[in-house]
Amino acid sequence: MGGQAVVALLAQGLAEGELKLDAEVLDVNGKSLAQAAIELAERKPAVPGEPDWLVATFRAPDLVPGDYWLRVRWAGGSAEAPGTGVSGASRFIIR
């Protein structure tokens, strides 16, 4: 499989400043298979009360064709307490 794709994520309660992302490929049962490269390409700050848009470039490791989960984790400060290490995760099917 391998290759590159653009992914869009929504995250709420993020403060301005550095945001770190990491990604992991899981099998359909949730077992970790490989770390994946992910790079934040753009961050569109939200209006108050709305989530931020995060646009990232995901580079998949070599995988046999099939269904996989992509788990993306982020860490950064929160709007309420900048620098506190607020984090979150999301996962979705990749093919």
PDB file of C-alpha atoms in Angstrom:
ATOM      1  CA  MET A   1       0.000   0.000   0.000  1.00  0.00           C
ATOM      2  CA  GLY A   2       2.330   2.815   1.126  1.00  0.00           C
ATOM      3  CA  GLY A   3       1.636   6.298  -0.071  1.00  0.00           C
ATOM      4  CA  GLN A   4       0.523   9.670   1.110  1.00  0.00           C
ATOM      5  CA  ALA A   5      -2.850  11.232   1.902  1.00  0.00           C
ATOM      6  CA  VAL A   6      -4.193  14.460   3.315  1.00  0.00           C
ATOM      7  CA  VAL A   7      -6.346  14.057   6.422  1.00  0.00           C
ATOM      8  CA  ALA A   8      -8.554  16.629   8.137  1.00  0.00           C
ATOM      9  CA  LEU A   9      -9.214  16.466  11.873  1.00  0.00           C
ATOM     10  CA  LEU A  10     -11.328  18.499  14.281  1.00  0.00           C
ATOM     11  CA  ALA A  11     -10.071  19.270  17.790  1.00  0.00           C
ATOM     12  CA  GLN A  12     -11.756  21.415  20.412  1.00  0.00           C
ATOM     13  CA  GLY A  13     -10.270  23.422  23.291  1.00  0.00           C
ATOM     14  CA  LEU A  14      -6.800  23.894  21.793  1.00  0.00           C
ATOM     15  CA  ALA A  15      -4.724  26.920  22.662  1.00  0.00           C
ATOM     16  CA  GLU A  16      -2.542  28.794  20.226  1.00  0.00           C
ATOM     17  CA  GLY A  17       0.989  27.500  19.928  1.00  0.00           C
ATOM     18  CA  GLU A  18       2.737  24.262  19.182  1.00  0.00           C
ATOM     19  CA  LEU A  19       0.661  21.181  18.527  1.00  0.00           C
ATOM     20  CA  LYS A  20       2.258  17.751  18.181  1.00  0.00           C
ATOM     21  CA  LEU A  21       0.716  14.916  16.179  1.00  0.00           C
ATOM     22  CA  ASP A  22       1.559  11.243  15.930  1.00  0.00           C
ATOM     23  CA  ALA A  23      -0.151   8.446  14.040  1.00  0.00           C
ATOM     24  CA  GLU A  24      -0.377   4.694  14.317  1.00  0.00           C
ATOM     25  CA  VAL A  25      -1.858   2.064  11.988  1.00  0.00           C
ATOM     26  CA  LEU A  26      -4.010  -0.591  13.692  1.00  0.00           C
ATOM     27  CA  ASP A  27      -5.603  -3.760  12.351  1.00  0.00           C
ATOM     28  CA  VAL A  28      -9.419  -3.933  12.310  1.00  0.00           C
ATOM     29  CA  ASN A  29      -9.342  -5.434  15.821  1.00  0.00           C
ATOM     30  CA  GLY A  30      -7.359  -2.506  17.201  1.00  0.00           C
ATOM     31  CA  LYS A  31      -3.940  -4.175  17.397  1.00  0.00           C
ATOM     32  CA  SER A  32      -1.022  -1.840  16.665  1.00  0.00           C
ATOM     33  CA  LEU A  33       0.788  -2.676  13.425  1.00  0.00           C
ATOM     34  CA  ALA A  34       3.071   0.274  12.721  1.00  0.00           C
ATOM     35  CA  GLN A  35       3.830   3.880  13.497  1.00  0.00           C
ATOM     36  CA  ALA A  36       2.989   6.210  10.641  1.00  0.00           C
ATOM     37  CA  ALA A  37       4.420   9.581   9.686  1.00  0.00           C
ATOM     38  CA  ILE A  38       2.038  12.511  10.059  1.00  0.00           C
ATOM     39  CA  GLU A  39       2.850  16.177   9.627  1.00  0.00           C
ATOM     40  CA  LEU A  40       0.660  19.146  10.467  1.00  0.00           C
ATOM     41  CA  ALA A  41       0.255  21.124   7.246  1.00  0.00           C
ATOM     42  CA  GLU A  42      -2.318  23.697   8.317  1.00  0.00           C
ATOM     43  CA  ARG A  43      -4.248  24.693  11.393  1.00  0.00           C
ATOM     44  CA  LYS A  44      -7.430  26.715  11.019  1.00  0.00           C
ATOM     45  CA  PRO A  45      -8.287  28.211  14.412  1.00  0.00           C
ATOM     46  CA  ALA A  46     -11.915  28.043  15.381  1.00  0.00           C
ATOM     47  CA  VAL A  47     -14.265  30.774  16.321  1.00  0.00           C
ATOM     48  CA  PRO A  48     -15.043  30.595  20.063  1.00  0.00           C
ATOM     49  CA  GLY A  49     -17.005  27.458  20.922  1.00  0.00           C
ATOM     50  CA  GLU A  50     -16.191  25.682  17.658  1.00  0.00           C
ATOM     51  CA  PRO A  51     -13.460  23.086  16.932  1.00  0.00           C
ATOM     52  CA  ASP A  52     -10.163  23.853  15.184  1.00  0.00           C
ATOM     53  CA  TRP A  53      -9.548  22.276  11.767  1.00  0.00           C
ATOM     54  CA  LEU A  54      -6.244  20.438  11.517  1.00  0.00           C
ATOM     55  CA  VAL A  55      -5.015  19.503   8.060  1.00  0.00           C
ATOM     56  CA  ALA A  56      -2.175  16.981   8.026  1.00  0.00           C
ATOM     57  CA  THR A  57      -0.215  14.863   5.574  1.00  0.00           C
ATOM     58  CA  PHE A  58      -0.213  11.167   6.450  1.00  0.00           C
ATOM     59  CA  ARG A  59       2.400   8.809   5.011  1.00  0.00           C
ATOM     60  CA  ALA A  60       1.364   5.183   5.249  1.00  0.00           C
ATOM     61  CA  PRO A  61       3.844   2.407   5.867  1.00  0.00           C
ATOM     62  CA  ASP A  62       3.876  -0.505   3.410  1.00  0.00           C
ATOM     63  CA  LEU A  63       0.806  -2.633   4.129  1.00  0.00           C
ATOM     64  CA  VAL A  64      -0.992  -5.379   2.279  1.00  0.00           C
ATOM     65  CA  PRO A  65      -4.306  -4.203   0.757  1.00  0.00           C
ATOM     66  CA  GLY A  66      -7.171  -4.250   3.274  1.00  0.00           C
ATOM     67  CA  ASP A  67      -8.957  -2.252   5.935  1.00  0.00           C
ATOM     68  CA  TYR A  68      -7.024  -0.611   8.757  1.00  0.00           C
ATOM     69  CA  TRP A  69      -7.634   1.930  11.471  1.00  0.00           C
ATOM     70  CA  LEU A  70      -5.547   5.072  11.595  1.00  0.00           C
ATOM     71  CA  ARG A  71      -5.212   6.445  15.121  1.00  0.00           C
ATOM     72  CA  VAL A  72      -4.057  10.056  15.319  1.00  0.00           C
ATOM     73  CA  ARG A  73      -3.061  11.573  18.642  1.00  0.00           C
ATOM     74  CA  TRP A  74      -2.416  15.232  19.349  1.00  0.00           C
ATOM     75  CA  ALA A  75      -0.978  17.087  22.297  1.00  0.00           C
ATOM     76  CA  GLY A  76      -0.740  20.755  23.186  1.00  0.00           C
ATOM     77  CA  GLY A  77      -2.080  23.327  25.618  1.00  0.00           C
ATOM     78  CA  SER A  78      -5.762  23.966  26.241  1.00  0.00           C
ATOM     79  CA  ALA A  79      -7.533  27.287  25.907  1.00  0.00           C
ATOM     80  CA  GLU A  80      -8.308  27.167  29.634  1.00  0.00           C
ATOM     81  CA  ALA A  81      -4.755  26.281  30.739  1.00  0.00           C
ATOM     82  CA  PRO A  82      -2.097  26.755  28.028  1.00  0.00           C
ATOM     83  CA  GLY A  83       0.858  24.392  28.279  1.00  0.00           C
ATOM     84  CA  THR A  84      -0.994  21.797  30.329  1.00  0.00           C
ATOM     85  CA  GLY A  85      -0.495  19.026  27.782  1.00  0.00           C
ATOM     86  CA  VAL A  86      -4.108  18.555  26.706  1.00  0.00           C
ATOM     87  CA  SER A  87      -4.272  15.604  24.339  1.00  0.00           C
ATOM     88  CA  GLY A  88      -6.779  13.661  22.313  1.00  0.00           C
ATOM     89  CA  ALA A  89      -7.076  10.858  19.821  1.00  0.00           C
ATOM     90  CA  SER A  90      -9.240   9.925  16.888  1.00  0.00           C
ATOM     91  CA  ARG A  91      -9.333   6.865  14.697  1.00  0.00           C
ATOM     92  CA  PHE A  92     -10.880   6.073  11.350  1.00  0.00           C
ATOM     93  CA  ILE A  93     -10.786   3.405   8.632  1.00  0.00           C
ATOM     94  CA  ILE A  94      -8.147   3.636   5.895  1.00  0.00           C
ATOM     95  CA  ARG A  95      -8.037   1.461   2.791  1.00  0.00           C
TER      96      ARG A  95
END
